């Protein structure tokens, strides 16, 4: 897993850049793995269009990772991942008939502005958040116009997907931020050790004053 996470890293990268790249790769792989649940369920129900949307994310995400490992183009990989996770949940929600019928699957799209905050920084993340808010507004405006899925989804299945669509983004964002914070803290500890070593070296050469 560590080798995969470092697939797009360069020898010239700073520790922060390596951390950002590995966190993006691991979070993308986590979402790709979780998407299997949605692909399998919608396919089993005969909702082929809805199944194809998370499947498209899986395929595009893995292709993007392979291209990233080959070209080291972090800017392209970062933009494609954030864009995919922003747009595709809304397309899936629209294909299923709206907020209720889809179990509010568009919640997944909120991972995009949170990821942009980590991988781009505060100012660019505002634009991604505005894009998320705009898509929520569009979804609310067209919700009553969307056709119900055929065959219709059972109530227990809708409730199950509500649960998964709350837990999934929560697990993804928590895992991403936990990895990011833990790695940053480890880097700070290593820096403190090096600073202490340098201080001891200086004190062995010069008087303390």
PDB file of N, CA and C in Angstrom, residues 35-132:
ATOM      1  N   UNK A  35     -17.225   1.855  -3.821  1.00  0.00           N
ATOM      2  CA  UNK A  35     -18.179   1.944  -4.928  1.00  0.00           C
ATOM      3  C   UNK A  35     -18.659   0.577  -5.391  1.00  0.00           C
ATOM      4  N   UNK A  36     -17.921  -0.483  -5.062  1.00  0.00           N
ATOM      5  CA  UNK A  36     -18.361  -1.836  -5.438  1.00  0.00           C
ATOM      6  C   UNK A  36     -19.750  -2.145  -4.893  1.00  0.00           C
ATOM      7  N   UNK A  37     -20.063  -1.635  -3.700  1.00  0.00           N
ATOM      8  CA  UNK A  37     -21.374  -1.882  -3.088  1.00  0.00           C
ATOM      9  C   UNK A  37     -22.478  -1.315  -3.968  1.00  0.00           C
ATOM     10  N   UNK A  38     -22.306  -0.094  -4.443  1.00  0.00           N
ATOM     11  CA  UNK A  38     -23.334   0.558  -5.257  1.00  0.00           C
ATOM     12  C   UNK A  38     -23.442  -0.106  -6.633  1.00  0.00           C
ATOM     13  N   UNK A  39     -22.307  -0.426  -7.230  1.00  0.00           N
ATOM     14  CA  UNK A  39     -22.335  -1.080  -8.542  1.00  0.00           C
ATOM     15  C   UNK A  39     -23.071  -2.412  -8.456  1.00  0.00           C
ATOM     16  N   UNK A  40     -22.720  -3.231  -7.477  1.00  0.00           N
ATOM     17  CA  UNK A  40     -23.318  -4.559  -7.353  1.00  0.00           C
ATOM     18  C   UNK A  40     -24.812  -4.469  -7.049  1.00  0.00           C
ATOM     19  N   UNK A  41     -25.209  -3.567  -6.168  1.00  0.00           N
ATOM     20  CA  UNK A  41     -26.620  -3.471  -5.776  1.00  0.00           C
ATOM     21  C   UNK A  41     -27.484  -2.985  -6.927  1.00  0.00           C
ATOM     22  N   UNK A  42     -27.067  -1.924  -7.587  1.00  0.00           N
ATOM     23  CA  UNK A  42     -27.875  -1.397  -8.685  1.00  0.00           C
ATOM     24  C   UNK A  42     -27.931  -2.377  -9.852  1.00  0.00           C
ATOM     25  N   UNK A  43     -26.832  -3.084 -10.102  1.00  0.00           N
ATOM     26  CA  UNK A  43     -26.843  -4.088 -11.170  1.00  0.00           C
ATOM     27  C   UNK A  43     -27.791  -5.228 -10.822  1.00  0.00           C
ATOM     28  N   UNK A  44     -27.782  -5.650  -9.557  1.00  0.00           N
ATOM     29  CA  UNK A  44     -28.670  -6.734  -9.128  1.00  0.00           C
ATOM     30  C   UNK A  44     -30.143  -6.341  -9.258  1.00  0.00           C
ATOM     31  N   UNK A  45     -30.431  -5.043  -9.097  1.00  0.00           N
ATOM     32  CA  UNK A  45     -31.809  -4.556  -9.217  1.00  0.00           C
ATOM     33  C   UNK A  45     -32.194  -4.261 -10.665  1.00  0.00           C
ATOM     34  N   UNK A  46     -31.254  -4.407 -11.584  1.00  0.00           N
ATOM     35  CA  UNK A  46     -31.553  -4.115 -12.981  1.00  0.00           C
ATOM     36  C   UNK A  46     -31.495  -2.643 -13.327  1.00  0.00           C
ATOM     37  N   UNK A  47     -30.934  -1.815 -12.430  1.00  0.00           N
ATOM     38  CA  UNK A  47     -30.801  -0.375 -12.690  1.00  0.00           C
ATOM     39  C   UNK A  47     -29.431  -0.140 -13.327  1.00  0.00           C
ATOM     40  N   UNK A  48     -29.342  -0.459 -14.612  1.00  0.00           N
ATOM     41  CA  UNK A  48     -28.043  -0.510 -15.272  1.00  0.00           C
ATOM     42  C   UNK A  48     -27.411   0.855 -15.426  1.00  0.00           C
ATOM     43  N   UNK A  49     -28.195   1.871 -15.723  1.00  0.00           N
ATOM     44  CA  UNK A  49     -27.630   3.215 -15.852  1.00  0.00           C
ATOM     45  C   UNK A  49     -27.030   3.671 -14.519  1.00  0.00           C
ATOM     46  N   UNK A  50     -27.761   3.423 -13.447  1.00  0.00           N
ATOM     47  CA  UNK A  50     -27.268   3.814 -12.123  1.00  0.00           C
ATOM     48  C   UNK A  50     -26.030   3.016 -11.737  1.00  0.00           C
ATOM     49  N   UNK A  51     -25.969   1.752 -12.160  1.00  0.00           N
ATOM     50  CA  UNK A  51     -24.784   0.940 -11.863  1.00  0.00           C
ATOM     51  C   UNK A  51     -23.580   1.407 -12.660  1.00  0.00           C
ATOM     52  N   UNK A  52     -23.811   1.899 -13.875  1.00  0.00           N
ATOM     53  CA  UNK A  52     -22.702   2.315 -14.725  1.00  0.00           C
ATOM     54  C   UNK A  52     -22.001   3.566 -14.201  1.00  0.00           C
ATOM     55  N   UNK A  53     -22.708   4.407 -13.449  1.00  0.00           N
ATOM     56  CA  UNK A  53     -22.103   5.665 -12.998  1.00  0.00           C
ATOM     57  C   UNK A  53     -20.996   5.419 -11.967  1.00  0.00           C
ATOM     58  N   UNK A  54     -21.245   4.669 -10.863  1.00  0.00           N
ATOM     59  CA  UNK A  54     -20.113   4.368  -9.976  1.00  0.00           C
ATOM     60  C   UNK A  54     -19.063   3.482 -10.637  1.00  0.00           C
ATOM     61  N   UNK A  55     -19.483   2.621 -11.578  1.00  0.00           N
ATOM     62  CA  UNK A  55     -18.506   1.819 -12.309  1.00  0.00           C
ATOM     63  C   UNK A  55     -17.595   2.714 -13.143  1.00  0.00           C
ATOM     64  N   UNK A  56     -18.181   3.756 -13.737  1.00  0.00           N
ATOM     65  CA  UNK A  56     -17.378   4.707 -14.512  1.00  0.00           C
ATOM     66  C   UNK A  56     -16.362   5.395 -13.616  1.00  0.00           C
ATOM     67  N   UNK A  57     -16.771   5.724 -12.388  1.00  0.00           N
ATOM     68  CA  UNK A  57     -15.810   6.329 -11.458  1.00  0.00           C
ATOM     69  C   UNK A  57     -14.650   5.374 -11.191  1.00  0.00           C
ATOM     70  N   UNK A  58     -14.966   4.096 -10.949  1.00  0.00           N
ATOM     71  CA  UNK A  58     -13.912   3.121 -10.669  1.00  0.00           C
ATOM     72  C   UNK A  58     -12.924   3.021 -11.827  1.00  0.00           C
ATOM     73  N   UNK A  59     -13.459   2.905 -13.038  1.00  0.00           N
ATOM     74  CA  UNK A  59     -12.599   2.758 -14.211  1.00  0.00           C
ATOM     75  C   UNK A  59     -11.753   4.011 -14.427  1.00  0.00           C
ATOM     76  N   UNK A  60     -12.395   5.188 -14.397  1.00  0.00           N
ATOM     77  CA  UNK A  60     -11.672   6.437 -14.635  1.00  0.00           C
ATOM     78  C   UNK A  60     -10.654   6.710 -13.534  1.00  0.00           C
ATOM     79  N   UNK A  61     -11.007   6.353 -12.311  1.00  0.00           N
ATOM     80  CA  UNK A  61     -10.089   6.587 -11.199  1.00  0.00           C
ATOM     81  C   UNK A  61      -8.839   5.719 -11.325  1.00  0.00           C
ATOM     82  N   UNK A  62      -9.018   4.451 -11.670  1.00  0.00           N
ATOM     83  CA  UNK A  62      -7.868   3.557 -11.825  1.00  0.00           C
ATOM     84  C   UNK A  62      -7.016   3.950 -13.037  1.00  0.00           C
ATOM     85  N   UNK A  63      -7.678   4.357 -14.126  1.00  0.00           N
ATOM     86  CA  UNK A  63      -6.924   4.835 -15.288  1.00  0.00           C
ATOM     87  C   UNK A  63      -6.141   6.100 -14.939  1.00  0.00           C
ATOM     88  N   UNK A  64      -6.786   6.979 -14.174  1.00  0.00           N
ATOM     89  CA  UNK A  64      -6.103   8.196 -13.757  1.00  0.00           C
ATOM     90  C   UNK A  64      -4.895   7.901 -12.879  1.00  0.00           C
ATOM     91  N   UNK A  65      -5.033   6.911 -11.991  1.00  0.00           N
ATOM     92  CA  UNK A  65      -3.912   6.537 -11.133  1.00  0.00           C
ATOM     93  C   UNK A  65      -2.759   5.963 -11.965  1.00  0.00           C
ATOM     94  N   UNK A  66      -3.094   5.128 -12.948  1.00  0.00           N
ATOM     95  CA  UNK A  66      -2.057   4.561 -13.807  1.00  0.00           C
ATOM     96  C   UNK A  66      -1.334   5.673 -14.585  1.00  0.00           C
ATOM     97  N   UNK A  67      -2.104   6.644 -15.089  1.00  0.00           N
ATOM     98  CA  UNK A  67      -1.511   7.764 -15.819  1.00  0.00           C
ATOM     99  C   UNK A  67      -0.657   8.624 -14.891  1.00  0.00           C
ATOM    100  N   UNK A  68      -1.138   8.814 -13.677  1.00  0.00           N
ATOM    101  CA  UNK A  68      -0.391   9.599 -12.687  1.00  0.00           C
ATOM    102  C   UNK A  68       0.942   8.929 -12.355  1.00  0.00           C
ATOM    103  N   UNK A  69       0.916   7.603 -12.170  1.00  0.00           N
ATOM    104  CA  UNK A  69       2.151   6.874 -11.874  1.00  0.00           C
ATOM    105  C   UNK A  69       3.143   6.963 -13.031  1.00  0.00           C
ATOM    106  N   UNK A  70       2.599   7.062 -14.231  1.00  0.00           N
ATOM    107  CA  UNK A  70       3.480   7.089 -15.416  1.00  0.00           C
ATOM    108  C   UNK A  70       4.014   8.489 -15.709  1.00  0.00           C
ATOM    109  N   UNK A  71       3.136   9.497 -15.617  1.00  0.00           N
ATOM    110  CA  UNK A  71       3.540  10.852 -16.032  1.00  0.00           C
ATOM    111  C   UNK A  71       3.925  11.751 -14.860  1.00  0.00           C
ATOM    112  N   UNK A  72       3.503  11.395 -13.639  1.00  0.00           N
ATOM    113  CA  UNK A  72       3.750  12.212 -12.437  1.00  0.00           C
ATOM    114  C   UNK A  72       3.040  13.569 -12.505  1.00  0.00           C
ATOM    115  N   UNK A  73       1.975  13.646 -13.314  1.00  0.00           N
ATOM    116  CA  UNK A  73       1.229  14.909 -13.461  1.00  0.00           C
ATOM    117  C   UNK A  73       0.217  15.025 -12.315  1.00  0.00           C
ATOM    118  N   UNK A  74       0.677  15.554 -11.200  1.00  0.00           N
ATOM    119  CA  UNK A  74      -0.184  15.649 -10.024  1.00  0.00           C
ATOM    120  C   UNK A  74      -1.338  16.618 -10.244  1.00  0.00           C
ATOM    121  N   UNK A  75      -1.075  17.727 -10.944  1.00  0.00           N
ATOM    122  CA  UNK A  75      -2.132  18.714 -11.166  1.00  0.00           C
ATOM    123  C   UNK A  75      -3.302  18.111 -11.936  1.00  0.00           C
ATOM    124  N   UNK A  76      -3.006  17.294 -12.948  1.00  0.00           N
ATOM    125  CA  UNK A  76      -4.060  16.669 -13.741  1.00  0.00           C
ATOM    126  C   UNK A  76      -4.799  15.609 -12.928  1.00  0.00           C
ATOM    127  N   UNK A  77      -4.062  14.789 -12.207  1.00  0.00           N
ATOM    128  CA  UNK A  77      -4.684  13.735 -11.396  1.00  0.00           C
ATOM    129  C   UNK A  77      -5.554  14.337 -10.294  1.00  0.00           C
ATOM    130  N   UNK A  78      -5.059  15.362  -9.647  1.00  0.00           N
ATOM    131  CA  UNK A  78      -5.813  16.017  -8.572  1.00  0.00           C
ATOM    132  C   UNK A  78      -7.115  16.616  -9.099  1.00  0.00           C
ATOM    133  N   UNK A  79      -7.041  17.335 -10.209  1.00  0.00           N
ATOM    134  CA  UNK A  79      -8.242  17.964 -10.762  1.00  0.00           C
ATOM    135  C   UNK A  79      -9.259  16.919 -11.209  1.00  0.00           C
ATOM    136  N   UNK A  80      -8.783  15.843 -11.830  1.00  0.00           N
ATOM    137  CA  UNK A  80      -9.713  14.817 -12.321  1.00  0.00           C
ATOM    138  C   UNK A  80     -10.411  14.110 -11.173  1.00  0.00           C
ATOM    139  N   UNK A  81      -9.693  13.822 -10.096  1.00  0.00           N
ATOM    140  CA  UNK A  81     -10.295  13.128  -8.966  1.00  0.00           C
ATOM    141  C   UNK A  81     -11.336  13.996  -8.259  1.00  0.00           C
ATOM    142  N   UNK A  82     -10.986  15.251  -8.027  1.00  0.00           N
ATOM    143  CA  UNK A  82     -11.939  16.135  -7.347  1.00  0.00           C
ATOM    144  C   UNK A  82     -13.175  16.360  -8.228  1.00  0.00           C
ATOM    145  N   UNK A  83     -12.974  16.501  -9.538  1.00  0.00           N
ATOM    146  CA  UNK A  83     -14.105  16.707 -10.441  1.00  0.00           C
ATOM    147  C   UNK A  83     -15.009  15.478 -10.500  1.00  0.00           C
ATOM    148  N   UNK A  84     -14.431  14.293 -10.573  1.00  0.00           N
ATOM    149  CA  UNK A  84     -15.228  13.064 -10.628  1.00  0.00           C
ATOM    150  C   UNK A  84     -16.084  12.910  -9.383  1.00  0.00           C
ATOM    151  N   UNK A  85     -15.489  13.114  -8.225  1.00  0.00           N
ATOM    152  CA  UNK A  85     -16.235  12.900  -6.985  1.00  0.00           C
ATOM    153  C   UNK A  85     -17.253  14.015  -6.751  1.00  0.00           C
ATOM    154  N   UNK A  86     -17.085  15.154  -7.420  1.00  0.00           N
ATOM    155  CA  UNK A  86     -18.075  16.227  -7.316  1.00  0.00           C
ATOM    156  C   UNK A  86     -19.282  15.966  -8.203  1.00  0.00           C
ATOM    157  N   UNK A  87     -19.053  15.530  -9.436  1.00  0.00           N
ATOM    158  CA  UNK A  87     -20.126  15.468 -10.426  1.00  0.00           C
ATOM    159  C   UNK A  87     -20.881  14.136 -10.407  1.00  0.00           C
ATOM    160  N   UNK A  88     -20.164  13.025 -10.315  1.00  0.00           N
ATOM    161  CA  UNK A  88     -20.814  11.725 -10.502  1.00  0.00           C
ATOM    162  C   UNK A  88     -21.868  11.396  -9.444  1.00  0.00           C
ATOM    163  N   UNK A  89     -21.697  11.752  -8.162  1.00  0.00           N
ATOM    164  CA  UNK A  89     -22.791  11.475  -7.217  1.00  0.00           C
ATOM    165  C   UNK A  89     -24.100  12.171  -7.586  1.00  0.00           C
ATOM    166  N   UNK A  90     -24.013  13.376  -8.146  1.00  0.00           N
ATOM    167  CA  UNK A  90     -25.237  14.066  -8.560  1.00  0.00           C
ATOM    168  C   UNK A  90     -25.858  13.374  -9.770  1.00  0.00           C
ATOM    169  N   UNK A  91     -25.040  12.935 -10.718  1.00  0.00           N
ATOM    170  CA  UNK A  91     -25.583  12.194 -11.859  1.00  0.00           C
ATOM    171  C   UNK A  91     -26.265  10.910 -11.385  1.00  0.00           C
ATOM    172  N   UNK A  92     -25.665  10.245 -10.413  1.00  0.00           N
ATOM    173  CA  UNK A  92     -26.277   9.024  -9.875  1.00  0.00           C
ATOM    174  C   UNK A  92     -27.599   9.337  -9.192  1.00  0.00           C
ATOM    175  N   UNK A  93     -27.627  10.412  -8.432  1.00  0.00           N
ATOM    176  CA  UNK A  93     -28.871  10.801  -7.756  1.00  0.00           C
ATOM    177  C   UNK A  93     -29.970  11.118  -8.761  1.00  0.00           C
ATOM    178  N   UNK A  94     -29.628  11.829  -9.822  1.00  0.00           N
ATOM    179  CA  UNK A  94     -30.633  12.168 -10.835  1.00  0.00           C
ATOM    180  C   UNK A  94     -31.128  10.918 -11.558  1.00  0.00           C
ATOM    181  N   UNK A  95     -30.237   9.957 -11.774  1.00  0.00           N
ATOM    182  CA  UNK A  95     -30.657   8.731 -12.476  1.00  0.00           C
ATOM    183  C   UNK A  95     -31.598   7.886 -11.635  1.00  0.00           C
ATOM    184  N   UNK A  96     -31.566   8.094 -10.306  1.00  0.00           N
ATOM    185  CA  UNK A  96     -32.406   7.286  -9.402  1.00  0.00           C
ATOM    186  C   UNK A  96     -33.708   7.980  -9.016  1.00  0.00           C
ATOM    187  N   UNK A  97     -33.890   9.224  -9.439  1.00  0.00           N
ATOM    188  CA  UNK A  97     -35.168   9.884  -9.182  1.00  0.00           C
ATOM    189  C   UNK A  97     -35.141  10.977  -8.146  1.00  0.00           C
ATOM    190  N   UNK A  98     -33.985  11.344  -7.609  1.00  0.00           N
ATOM    191  CA  UNK A  98     -33.928  12.469  -6.680  1.00  0.00           C
ATOM    192  C   UNK A  98     -33.338  12.119  -5.330  1.00  0.00           C
ATOM    193  N   UNK A  99     -33.479  13.059  -4.410  1.00  0.00           N
ATOM    194  CA  UNK A  99     -32.867  12.920  -3.089  1.00  0.00           C
ATOM    195  C   UNK A  99     -33.350  11.682  -2.351  1.00  0.00           C
ATOM    196  N   UNK A 100     -34.653  11.511  -2.259  1.00  0.00           N
ATOM    197  CA  UNK A 100     -35.212  10.440  -1.421  1.00  0.00           C
ATOM    198  C   UNK A 100     -34.941   9.077  -2.043  1.00  0.00           C
ATOM    199  N   UNK A 101     -35.286   8.920  -3.317  1.00  0.00           N
ATOM    200  CA  UNK A 101     -35.147   7.612  -3.964  1.00  0.00           C
ATOM    201  C   UNK A 101     -33.696   7.135  -3.994  1.00  0.00           C
ATOM    202  N   UNK A 102     -32.752   8.059  -4.077  1.00  0.00           N
ATOM    203  CA  UNK A 102     -31.337   7.677  -4.157  1.00  0.00           C
ATOM    204  C   UNK A 102     -30.690   7.516  -2.789  1.00  0.00           C
ATOM    205  N   UNK A 103     -31.448   7.808  -1.719  1.00  0.00           N
ATOM    206  CA  UNK A 103     -30.831   7.790  -0.401  1.00  0.00           C
ATOM    207  C   UNK A 103     -29.847   8.934  -0.215  1.00  0.00           C
ATOM    208  N   UNK A 104     -30.124  10.052  -0.888  1.00  0.00           N
ATOM    209  CA  UNK A 104     -29.269  11.255  -0.815  1.00  0.00           C
ATOM    210  C   UNK A 104     -27.822  10.928  -1.143  1.00  0.00           C
ATOM    211  N   UNK A 105     -27.625  10.191  -2.238  1.00  0.00           N
ATOM    212  CA  UNK A 105     -26.264   9.788  -2.618  1.00  0.00           C
ATOM    213  C   UNK A 105     -25.379  10.977  -2.961  1.00  0.00           C
ATOM    214  N   UNK A 106     -25.986  12.132  -3.229  1.00  0.00           N
ATOM    215  CA  UNK A 106     -25.191  13.325  -3.545  1.00  0.00           C
ATOM    216  C   UNK A 106     -24.349  13.788  -2.368  1.00  0.00           C
ATOM    217  N   UNK A 107     -24.608  13.259  -1.166  1.00  0.00           N
ATOM    218  CA  UNK A 107     -23.762  13.600  -0.021  1.00  0.00           C
ATOM    219  C   UNK A 107     -22.302  13.273  -0.312  1.00  0.00           C
ATOM    220  N   UNK A 108     -22.085  12.226  -1.130  1.00  0.00           N
ATOM    221  CA  UNK A 108     -20.716  11.859  -1.489  1.00  0.00           C
ATOM    222  C   UNK A 108     -19.962  13.021  -2.119  1.00  0.00           C
ATOM    223  N   UNK A 109     -20.678  13.891  -2.830  1.00  0.00           N
ATOM    224  CA  UNK A 109     -20.010  14.988  -3.536  1.00  0.00           C
ATOM    225  C   UNK A 109     -19.366  15.978  -2.579  1.00  0.00           C
ATOM    226  N   UNK A 110     -19.787  15.981  -1.312  1.00  0.00           N
ATOM    227  CA  UNK A 110     -19.185  16.912  -0.347  1.00  0.00           C
ATOM    228  C   UNK A 110     -17.733  16.548  -0.056  1.00  0.00           C
ATOM    229  N   UNK A 111     -17.341  15.301  -0.388  1.00  0.00           N
ATOM    230  CA  UNK A 111     -15.933  14.921  -0.250  1.00  0.00           C
ATOM    231  C   UNK A 111     -15.058  15.791  -1.161  1.00  0.00           C
ATOM    232  N   UNK A 112     -15.616  16.257  -2.284  1.00  0.00           N
ATOM    233  CA  UNK A 112     -14.833  17.035  -3.250  1.00  0.00           C
ATOM    234  C   UNK A 112     -14.318  18.354  -2.667  1.00  0.00           C
ATOM    235  N   UNK A 113     -15.184  19.234  -2.121  1.00  0.00           N
ATOM    236  CA  UNK A 113     -14.629  20.466  -1.553  1.00  0.00           C
ATOM    237  C   UNK A 113     -13.740  20.221  -0.335  1.00  0.00           C
ATOM    238  N   UNK A 114     -14.040  19.168   0.451  1.00  0.00           N
ATOM    239  CA  UNK A 114     -13.159  18.854   1.574  1.00  0.00           C
ATOM    240  C   UNK A 114     -11.791  18.402   1.070  1.00  0.00           C
ATOM    241  N   UNK A 115     -11.801  17.569   0.022  1.00  0.00           N
ATOM    242  CA  UNK A 115     -10.542  17.162  -0.572  1.00  0.00           C
ATOM    243  C   UNK A 115      -9.793  18.337  -1.175  1.00  0.00           C
ATOM    244  N   UNK A 116     -10.523  19.251  -1.818  1.00  0.00           N
ATOM    245  CA  UNK A 116      -9.888  20.432  -2.394  1.00  0.00           C
ATOM    246  C   UNK A 116      -9.224  21.281  -1.312  1.00  0.00           C
ATOM    247  N   UNK A 117      -9.843  21.323  -0.137  1.00  0.00           N
ATOM    248  CA  UNK A 117      -9.260  22.069   0.985  1.00  0.00           C
ATOM    249  C   UNK A 117      -7.906  21.488   1.377  1.00  0.00           C
ATOM    250  N   UNK A 118      -7.799  20.153   1.333  1.00  0.00           N
ATOM    251  CA  UNK A 118      -6.550  19.491   1.698  1.00  0.00           C
ATOM    252  C   UNK A 118      -5.528  19.569   0.566  1.00  0.00           C
ATOM    253  N   UNK A 119      -5.984  19.324  -0.675  1.00  0.00           N
ATOM    254  CA  UNK A 119      -5.054  19.153  -1.792  1.00  0.00           C
ATOM    255  C   UNK A 119      -4.762  20.436  -2.563  1.00  0.00           C
ATOM    256  N   UNK A 120      -5.655  21.446  -2.454  1.00  0.00           N
ATOM    257  CA  UNK A 120      -5.431  22.707  -3.146  1.00  0.00           C
ATOM    258  C   UNK A 120      -5.079  23.838  -2.180  1.00  0.00           C
ATOM    259  N   UNK A 121      -5.786  23.883  -1.063  1.00  0.00           N
ATOM    260  CA  UNK A 121      -5.639  24.995  -0.138  1.00  0.00           C
ATOM    261  C   UNK A 121      -6.957  25.736   0.005  1.00  0.00           C
ATOM    262  N   UNK A 122      -7.040  26.673   0.957  1.00  0.00           N
ATOM    263  CA  UNK A 122      -8.323  27.333   1.283  1.00  0.00           C
ATOM    264  C   UNK A 122      -8.957  28.085   0.126  1.00  0.00           C
ATOM    265  N   UNK A 123      -8.173  28.884  -0.601  1.00  0.00           N
ATOM    266  CA  UNK A 123      -8.774  29.743  -1.632  1.00  0.00           C
ATOM    267  C   UNK A 123      -9.367  28.938  -2.789  1.00  0.00           C
ATOM    268  N   UNK A 124      -8.639  28.000  -3.407  1.00  0.00           N
ATOM    269  CA  UNK A 124      -9.255  27.217  -4.482  1.00  0.00           C
ATOM    270  C   UNK A 124     -10.422  26.359  -3.995  1.00  0.00           C
ATOM    271  N   UNK A 125     -10.365  25.927  -2.735  1.00  0.00           N
ATOM    272  CA  UNK A 125     -11.436  25.077  -2.211  1.00  0.00           C
ATOM    273  C   UNK A 125     -12.775  25.807  -2.174  1.00  0.00           C
ATOM    274  N   UNK A 126     -12.745  27.122  -2.051  1.00  0.00           N
ATOM    275  CA  UNK A 126     -13.989  27.895  -2.046  1.00  0.00           C
ATOM    276  C   UNK A 126     -14.727  27.712  -3.371  1.00  0.00           C
ATOM    277  N   UNK A 127     -13.991  27.711  -4.472  1.00  0.00           N
ATOM    278  CA  UNK A 127     -14.612  27.515  -5.781  1.00  0.00           C
ATOM    279  C   UNK A 127     -15.251  26.142  -5.900  1.00  0.00           C
ATOM    280  N   UNK A 128     -14.560  25.109  -5.403  1.00  0.00           N
ATOM    281  CA  UNK A 128     -15.132  23.759  -5.438  1.00  0.00           C
ATOM    282  C   UNK A 128     -16.366  23.668  -4.552  1.00  0.00           C
ATOM    283  N   UNK A 129     -16.343  24.349  -3.411  1.00  0.00           N
ATOM    284  CA  UNK A 129     -17.525  24.336  -2.543  1.00  0.00           C
ATOM    285  C   UNK A 129     -18.696  25.048  -3.213  1.00  0.00           C
ATOM    286  N   UNK A 130     -18.430  26.140  -3.908  1.00  0.00           N
ATOM    287  CA  UNK A 130     -19.495  26.841  -4.628  1.00  0.00           C
ATOM    288  C   UNK A 130     -20.081  25.938  -5.719  1.00  0.00           C
ATOM    289  N   UNK A 131     -19.220  25.150  -6.384  1.00  0.00           N
ATOM    290  CA  UNK A 131     -19.722  24.198  -7.365  1.00  0.00           C
ATOM    291  C   UNK A 131     -20.625  23.155  -6.732  1.00  0.00           C
ATOM    292  N   UNK A 132     -20.233  22.667  -5.549  1.00  0.00           N
ATOM    293  CA  UNK A 132     -21.070  21.716  -4.821  1.00  0.00           C
ATOM    294  C   UNK A 132     -22.415  22.342  -4.454  1.00  0.00           C
TER     295      UNK A 132
END
